[in-house]
Amino acid sequence: MRKIMSVLSVMAVMAGSVSAQNDGVEVITAKDVIEIGDLTEIAYDFKIHPLKGNRHIDRIGGIKSWDDGKVMLARNGNSDKVMRFDNYEYTGAVDGLGKQDQYYFIEDFSYDKANNCIYIENDQYLVTYDAKTFQFKGRQEVNLRIQNILNLGDKMLYFGYLTDEMDASRYREDKVYMPKESMIIVDRDERDLNKGTILYRESNYERNHMGYPELFFVNPKNYSTCLPGNVNRIVTFNDLKTVTDVYKFKLGSHEIPQKYLDIMRQDEISLEDFATATNVLGTLGEQPSVSLTYNIMVENGVVSFRTSYNYRNEFPGSYSPYLYWVHKKEGTKVYKHLRIPGLKFDIDPTGANGVYQVAVIENFDESSIDKDVPMSPLGQKIIDEIKKQTHNNPVILEFRFK
């Protein structure tokens, strides 16, 4: 526990005050958002991988990759199975929804090469399967209510509420107790997370108003995530001990008074402060802000990611659930849509492979072709690969932002 508390002290210093965070913070408003980004101009190093299999592959949700894409896990669209692909070929799936002692939902999943395991998290349990036969092996309990899990070689990365903090009484006389969610790195096979190193702490109050670090697409070639707040911080943690800021940003120019930021971070809040802050933050919630930040890549001075966001009516033009950000020393570009000339649909990355963004292209037909503009070479390559597919299976597009 002493090790954890020392890291918390460091993190408290790193968090700093809002005035300090405002140094170097980039503020993006509606006038800065570009309607459509031509992917053939703003990205490079495109790779097209047809997904192979002797059956129709279920609709794909989020994707995680290991060993440069040699092993890829994907949650299906119904979030009841985890499919495995080896060198982009379907090899089987974990299918244990609702079965005794297995899982009743899929919040997150991971692959452990050393132990030949696929983990699916359910509350404080790692539900464990053989990574090749997909047979159920058992459940392992950890002292954390898990939000995210990820194997990183000989380490495991967790995000969630430590059980003893979550189970503590929420109300104490005239105060409200706020448990804190922790991002913890620990040895791969260690299930007592008090023995790990805490990289980040966030109160339940902050999490509900500011979001949480999205660790789903962290991978062994890209140790980065976003620490949310009034100012959002893209950070790296390459040494697996501390986080280092690489880009600070916010959506919208509104400010949250320091008083309420301080209240959100407290372990215990008076009922009066809690009620006042809830009213104030509820009103501020109507302003533009980032909800969650995904697909975070930090490579050679380029920081790229996508965000979900609220207050969409402030942004003129077409509707888009995401904004795509590409930040470099020269400046930042933010796009509502990513498109390939000749194709009508958006390219929405839902995974990562090393430093590559990964997008799934499926359910393609003639209506997907934009006949009003010349077909780009990349668009034609995608069409050619789709036409070769059997069972109407999708293709994967990987790319890096310039």
Coordinates of C-alpha atoms in Angstrom, one line a residue:
M1 CA 0.0 0.0 0.0
R2 CA 2.9 2.4 0.7
K3 CA 3.9 2.1 -3.0
I4 CA 0.5 3.1 -4.1
M5 CA 0.2 6.0 -1.8
S6 CA 3.5 7.4 -3.0
V7 CA 2.4 7.2 -6.6
L8 CA -0.9 9.0 -5.6
S9 CA 1.1 11.8 -4.2
V10 CA 3.0 12.2 -7.5
M11 CA -0.2 12.1 -9.4
A12 CA -1.8 14.8 -7.2
V13 CA 1.1 17.1 -8.1
M14 CA 0.9 16.2 -11.8
A15 CA -2.8 17.0 -11.8
G16 CA -2.1 20.6 -10.9
S17 CA -4.6 23.4 -10.9
V18 CA -6.7 24.5 -13.7
S19 CA -4.8 27.7 -14.2
A20 CA -1.6 25.6 -14.6
Q21 CA -3.4 23.2 -17.0
N22 CA -4.5 26.2 -19.1
D23 CA -0.9 26.8 -20.2
G24 CA -0.7 25.2 -23.6
V25 CA -4.3 24.1 -23.7
E26 CA -5.8 24.1 -27.2
V27 CA -9.5 25.2 -27.3
I28 CA -11.6 23.9 -30.2
T29 CA -14.9 25.5 -31.0
A30 CA -17.4 25.0 -33.8
K31 CA -15.5 27.3 -36.2
D32 CA -12.5 25.0 -36.0
V33 CA -14.3 21.8 -37.0
I34 CA -14.0 20.7 -40.7
E35 CA -17.0 18.9 -42.2
I36 CA -15.2 16.2 -44.1
G37 CA -11.6 14.9 -44.1
D38 CA -10.3 13.2 -47.2
L39 CA -8.6 10.2 -45.8
T40 CA -6.4 9.8 -48.9
E41 CA -4.9 13.3 -48.1
I42 CA -4.6 13.3 -44.3
A43 CA -3.5 9.6 -43.7
Y44 CA -1.0 7.2 -45.3
D45 CA 0.4 3.7 -45.1
F46 CA -2.9 2.1 -45.9
K47 CA -3.3 -1.6 -45.5
I48 CA -6.3 -3.6 -46.6
H49 CA -6.9 -7.0 -45.0
P50 CA -9.9 -9.2 -46.2
L51 CA -11.2 -11.2 -43.2
K52 CA -11.2 -14.8 -44.2
G53 CA -13.3 -17.7 -42.9
N54 CA -15.4 -20.6 -44.0
R55 CA -18.6 -19.0 -42.7
H56 CA -20.2 -15.6 -42.5
I57 CA -18.5 -13.5 -39.9
D58 CA -20.7 -11.8 -37.4
R59 CA -20.9 -8.0 -37.4
I60 CA -17.8 -6.6 -35.6
G61 CA -17.7 -4.2 -32.7
G62 CA -14.5 -3.2 -31.0
I63 CA -11.2 -4.7 -32.1
K64 CA -7.9 -5.3 -30.2
S65 CA -4.7 -6.6 -31.8
W66 CA -1.5 -8.2 -30.6
D67 CA 1.7 -9.3 -32.3
D68 CA 1.3 -6.8 -35.1
G69 CA -2.1 -8.0 -36.0
K70 CA -1.2 -11.7 -36.0
V71 CA -3.8 -12.2 -33.3
M72 CA -6.9 -10.0 -33.3
L73 CA -9.9 -10.2 -30.9
A74 CA -13.2 -8.6 -31.8
R75 CA -16.4 -8.3 -29.9
N76 CA -19.4 -9.1 -32.2
G77 CA -22.1 -6.5 -32.8
N78 CA -24.4 -8.0 -30.2
S79 CA -21.7 -8.0 -27.6
D80 CA -22.3 -11.7 -26.7
K81 CA -19.2 -13.3 -28.2
V82 CA -15.5 -12.5 -28.6
M83 CA -14.1 -13.7 -32.0
R84 CA -10.5 -14.6 -32.7
F85 CA -8.7 -14.0 -35.9
D86 CA -5.2 -15.3 -36.7
N87 CA -3.5 -13.4 -39.6
Y88 CA -7.0 -11.9 -40.4
E89 CA -8.6 -15.4 -40.6
Y90 CA -11.5 -16.4 -38.3
T91 CA -10.5 -19.2 -36.0
G92 CA -13.3 -19.4 -33.5
A93 CA -15.1 -17.5 -30.7
V94 CA -15.8 -17.4 -27.0
D95 CA -19.5 -18.0 -26.6
G96 CA -20.4 -18.3 -23.0
L97 CA -23.1 -15.6 -22.5
G98 CA -25.5 -16.6 -19.7
K99 CA -23.8 -20.0 -19.0
Q100 CA -23.2 -21.0 -15.4
D101 CA -20.2 -19.2 -13.8
Q102 CA -19.4 -17.5 -17.1
Y103 CA -20.4 -14.0 -18.2
Y104 CA -23.7 -12.1 -18.5
F105 CA -22.3 -9.2 -20.5
I106 CA -19.0 -8.3 -22.2
E107 CA -17.6 -5.0 -20.9
D108 CA -14.0 -5.7 -21.9
F109 CA -11.7 -8.5 -23.0
S110 CA -8.0 -9.3 -23.4
Y111 CA -5.6 -11.9 -24.7
D112 CA -2.8 -13.3 -22.6
K113 CA -0.3 -15.1 -24.9
A114 CA 2.0 -16.4 -22.1
N115 CA -0.9 -18.2 -20.4
N116 CA -2.8 -19.0 -23.6
C117 CA -5.9 -17.3 -22.2
I118 CA -8.7 -15.0 -23.3
Y119 CA -10.2 -13.0 -20.5
I120 CA -13.7 -11.5 -20.4
E121 CA -14.3 -9.2 -17.4
N122 CA -17.6 -9.3 -15.4
D123 CA -17.6 -7.0 -12.4
Q124 CA -14.6 -8.2 -10.3
Y125 CA -14.0 -11.4 -12.2
L126 CA -11.8 -12.4 -15.1
V127 CA -13.7 -15.1 -16.8
T128 CA -11.0 -17.3 -18.4
Y129 CA -11.0 -19.3 -21.6
D130 CA -8.4 -21.3 -23.5
A131 CA -7.3 -19.0 -26.3
K132 CA -7.1 -21.7 -28.9
T133 CA -10.0 -24.1 -28.0
F134 CA -12.2 -21.4 -26.5
Q135 CA -13.1 -23.8 -23.7
F136 CA -14.2 -22.3 -20.3
K137 CA -11.4 -22.6 -17.8
G138 CA -12.8 -20.8 -14.7
R139 CA -13.2 -17.4 -13.0
Q140 CA -10.5 -15.5 -11.3
E141 CA -11.5 -12.8 -8.7
V142 CA -9.6 -9.6 -8.4
N143 CA -10.2 -6.8 -5.8
L144 CA -11.5 -4.4 -8.4
R145 CA -14.8 -3.6 -10.0
I146 CA -13.4 -3.7 -13.5
Q147 CA -14.1 -1.2 -16.3
N148 CA -11.1 -2.0 -18.6
I149 CA -8.5 -4.8 -18.7
L150 CA -5.5 -5.2 -21.1
N151 CA -2.6 -7.6 -21.1
L152 CA 0.7 -5.8 -21.9
G153 CA 3.3 -8.6 -22.1
D154 CA 4.3 -9.5 -18.5
K155 CA 2.0 -6.8 -17.1
M156 CA -1.8 -6.3 -16.9
L157 CA -3.5 -2.9 -17.0
Y158 CA -6.7 -2.4 -15.1
F159 CA -9.2 0.4 -14.7
G160 CA -11.9 0.3 -12.1
Y161 CA -12.9 0.8 -8.4
L162 CA -10.9 -1.0 -5.7
T163 CA -13.5 -3.2 -4.0
D164 CA -12.9 -2.0 -0.5
E165 CA -13.4 1.6 -1.6
M166 CA -16.5 0.7 -3.6
D167 CA -18.1 -1.3 -0.8
A168 CA -17.6 1.5 1.8
S169 CA -20.6 3.4 3.0
R170 CA -21.6 6.3 0.6
Y171 CA -23.2 8.5 3.3
R172 CA -21.4 9.5 6.5
E173 CA -23.4 11.8 8.8
D174 CA -23.7 15.1 6.7
K175 CA -21.2 14.0 4.0
V176 CA -21.2 12.0 0.8
Y177 CA -18.3 9.6 0.2
M178 CA -17.0 9.5 -3.4
P179 CA -15.1 6.3 -4.3
K180 CA -12.3 6.8 -6.8
E181 CA -11.6 4.8 -9.9
S182 CA -8.0 3.8 -10.4
M183 CA -5.8 3.0 -13.5
I184 CA -3.4 0.3 -12.2
I185 CA -0.5 -1.6 -13.8
V186 CA 0.4 -4.9 -12.1
D187 CA 2.3 -8.0 -12.8
R188 CA 0.4 -10.2 -15.3
D189 CA -0.6 -13.0 -12.9
E190 CA -1.1 -10.8 -9.8
R191 CA -4.8 -10.5 -8.7
D192 CA -4.2 -8.4 -5.6
L193 CA -4.2 -5.0 -7.2
N194 CA -3.0 -3.3 -4.1
K195 CA 0.4 -4.6 -5.1
G196 CA 0.3 -2.6 -8.4
T197 CA 1.3 0.9 -9.4
I198 CA -1.6 3.4 -9.7
L199 CA -1.1 5.6 -12.8
Y200 CA -4.3 7.7 -12.4
R201 CA -7.1 8.3 -9.9
E202 CA -10.5 9.9 -10.6
S203 CA -13.4 10.3 -8.3
N204 CA -16.8 8.9 -9.1
Y205 CA -18.1 12.4 -9.3
E206 CA -15.5 13.4 -11.9
R207 CA -16.1 10.2 -13.8
N208 CA -19.9 10.9 -14.1
H209 CA -19.3 14.5 -15.4
M210 CA -16.1 14.2 -17.3
G211 CA -15.9 10.6 -18.6
Y212 CA -13.0 8.2 -17.9
P213 CA -9.8 7.0 -19.5
E214 CA -10.5 4.7 -22.4
L215 CA -8.0 1.9 -22.3
F216 CA -9.6 -0.4 -24.9
F217 CA -7.2 0.5 -27.7
V218 CA -4.0 0.7 -25.7
N219 CA -1.5 -1.7 -27.2
P220 CA 2.1 -2.7 -26.8
K221 CA 3.3 -0.2 -29.4
N222 CA 1.2 2.7 -28.2
Y223 CA 1.0 3.2 -24.4
S224 CA -1.2 6.2 -24.4
T225 CA -4.7 7.3 -23.3
C226 CA -6.7 10.4 -22.4
L227 CA -7.2 11.6 -18.8
P228 CA -10.5 13.5 -18.9
G229 CA -11.5 16.7 -17.2
N230 CA -12.3 20.3 -17.8
V231 CA -9.0 20.1 -19.6
N232 CA -8.5 16.8 -21.4
R233 CA -4.9 15.4 -21.3
I234 CA -3.5 13.0 -23.8
V235 CA -0.8 11.2 -22.0
T236 CA 1.8 8.4 -22.5
F237 CA 2.9 5.9 -19.9
N238 CA 5.8 4.2 -21.7
D239 CA 7.7 3.4 -18.5
L240 CA 4.5 1.8 -17.0
K241 CA 5.1 3.9 -13.8
T242 CA 4.0 7.5 -14.5
V243 CA 2.0 9.4 -17.1
T244 CA 3.4 12.2 -19.3
D245 CA 1.4 14.9 -20.9
V246 CA 1.7 15.2 -24.7
Y247 CA -1.4 17.3 -25.6
K248 CA -4.0 19.2 -23.7
F249 CA -7.3 20.3 -25.2
K250 CA -10.9 21.1 -24.5
L251 CA -14.0 21.4 -26.7
G252 CA -15.8 24.7 -26.2
S253 CA -14.6 27.9 -24.5
H254 CA -16.8 27.7 -21.4
E255 CA -15.0 27.4 -18.0
I256 CA -16.0 25.4 -14.9
P257 CA -15.3 27.5 -11.7
Q258 CA -12.3 26.1 -9.8
K259 CA -14.5 25.7 -6.7
Y260 CA -16.6 23.0 -8.4
L261 CA -13.6 21.2 -9.9
D262 CA -12.2 21.0 -6.3
I263 CA -15.5 19.6 -5.0
M264 CA -15.5 16.9 -7.7
R265 CA -12.0 15.7 -6.6
Q266 CA -12.8 15.4 -2.9
D267 CA -13.1 12.1 -1.2
E268 CA -15.9 13.4 1.0
I269 CA -18.3 16.2 0.0
S270 CA -20.7 17.9 2.3
L271 CA -24.4 17.4 1.3
E272 CA -24.7 21.2 0.8
D273 CA -21.7 21.3 -1.6
F274 CA -22.9 18.2 -3.3
A275 CA -26.3 19.6 -4.1
T276 CA -24.9 23.0 -5.2
A277 CA -22.2 21.4 -7.4
T278 CA -24.8 19.0 -9.0
N279 CA -27.0 22.0 -10.0
V280 CA -24.1 24.0 -11.4
L281 CA -22.5 21.1 -13.3
G282 CA -25.8 20.1 -14.7
T283 CA -26.1 23.5 -16.3
L284 CA -22.6 23.4 -17.6
G285 CA -23.3 20.0 -19.1
E286 CA -25.4 21.7 -21.7
Q287 CA -22.2 23.3 -23.1
P288 CA -20.0 21.6 -25.7
S289 CA -17.7 19.0 -24.2
V290 CA -15.9 15.7 -24.8
S291 CA -17.7 12.6 -23.5
L292 CA -15.1 9.9 -24.2
T293 CA -11.8 9.8 -26.2
Y294 CA -10.9 6.7 -28.2
N295 CA -8.3 5.4 -30.7
I296 CA -5.5 7.5 -29.2
M297 CA -2.3 7.3 -31.1
V298 CA 1.0 9.1 -30.3
E299 CA 3.7 8.6 -33.0
N300 CA 6.5 10.8 -34.2
G301 CA 4.9 14.0 -33.1
V302 CA 1.5 13.2 -34.4
V303 CA -1.3 12.8 -31.8
S304 CA -4.6 11.4 -33.3
F305 CA -7.8 10.3 -31.7
R306 CA -11.6 10.4 -31.9
T307 CA -14.0 11.8 -29.4
S308 CA -17.7 11.4 -28.7
Y309 CA -19.2 14.7 -27.6
N310 CA -22.3 16.4 -26.5
Y311 CA -24.2 19.6 -27.6
R312 CA -24.1 18.5 -31.2
N313 CA -26.6 21.2 -32.3
E314 CA -23.8 23.8 -31.9
F315 CA -21.9 22.2 -34.8
P316 CA -23.4 23.2 -38.1
G317 CA -23.7 20.8 -41.0
S318 CA -24.4 17.1 -40.9
Y319 CA -24.7 15.0 -37.9
S320 CA -21.8 12.9 -36.7
P321 CA -21.4 11.0 -33.4
Y322 CA -17.7 11.6 -33.4
L323 CA -15.0 14.2 -34.0
Y324 CA -11.6 13.1 -35.3
W325 CA -8.6 15.0 -34.1
V326 CA -5.1 15.1 -35.7
H327 CA -2.6 17.3 -33.7
K328 CA 0.9 18.2 -34.8
K329 CA 3.4 20.9 -34.0
E330 CA 2.0 23.0 -36.8
G331 CA -1.5 22.9 -35.4
T332 CA -4.6 20.7 -35.0
K333 CA -7.3 19.6 -37.5
V334 CA -10.7 18.4 -36.3
Y335 CA -13.1 16.6 -38.7
K336 CA -16.7 15.4 -38.4
H337 CA -16.4 12.7 -41.0
L338 CA -13.6 10.7 -42.6
R339 CA -14.2 9.8 -46.2
I340 CA -12.5 8.1 -49.1
P341 CA -13.3 9.7 -52.5
G342 CA -15.6 7.4 -54.5
L343 CA -17.2 5.9 -51.4
K344 CA -20.3 7.3 -49.7
F345 CA -19.8 6.1 -46.2
D346 CA -17.8 7.3 -43.2
I347 CA -14.6 5.5 -42.2
D348 CA -15.0 5.0 -38.5
P349 CA -11.9 3.4 -36.7
T350 CA -13.1 0.9 -34.1
G351 CA -9.8 -0.6 -33.2
A352 CA -6.0 -0.4 -33.2
N353 CA -3.1 -2.4 -34.3
G354 CA 0.2 -1.1 -33.0
V355 CA 0.1 2.6 -34.2
Y356 CA -2.4 1.9 -37.0
Q357 CA -6.1 2.9 -36.8
V358 CA -8.3 0.0 -37.7
A359 CA -11.7 0.4 -39.5
V360 CA -14.1 -2.4 -40.5
I361 CA -15.8 -2.1 -43.9
E362 CA -18.9 -4.4 -44.1
N363 CA -22.4 -4.6 -45.6
F364 CA -21.0 -3.1 -48.8
D365 CA -23.2 -2.9 -51.9
E366 CA -23.6 -0.7 -55.0
S367 CA -25.3 2.1 -53.0
S368 CA -22.0 2.5 -51.1
I369 CA -20.4 3.9 -54.2
D370 CA -20.5 7.7 -54.8
K371 CA -20.9 8.1 -58.5
D372 CA -20.8 11.9 -58.3
V373 CA -17.0 12.0 -57.8
P374 CA -14.1 10.2 -59.4
M375 CA -13.2 6.9 -57.7
S376 CA -9.9 7.2 -55.8
P377 CA -7.3 4.4 -56.2
L378 CA -7.8 3.5 -52.5
G379 CA -11.5 3.3 -52.9
Q380 CA -11.1 1.0 -56.0
K381 CA -8.7 -1.3 -54.1
I382 CA -11.2 -1.6 -51.3
I383 CA -14.0 -2.5 -53.8
D384 CA -11.8 -5.0 -55.6
E385 CA -11.0 -6.8 -52.3
I386 CA -14.7 -6.8 -51.2
K387 CA -15.7 -8.4 -54.5
K388 CA -13.3 -11.2 -53.9
Q389 CA -14.8 -12.0 -50.5
T390 CA -16.9 -15.1 -49.8
H391 CA -19.9 -15.2 -47.4
N392 CA -20.2 -11.4 -47.8
N393 CA -17.4 -11.0 -45.2
P394 CA -15.9 -7.6 -44.3
V395 CA -12.4 -6.2 -45.0
I396 CA -10.2 -4.3 -42.5
L397 CA -8.6 -1.0 -43.4
E398 CA -5.6 0.1 -41.4
F399 CA -3.9 3.5 -41.7
R400 CA -1.9 6.1 -39.9
F401 CA -2.5 9.8 -39.8
K402 CA 0.1 12.1 -41.3

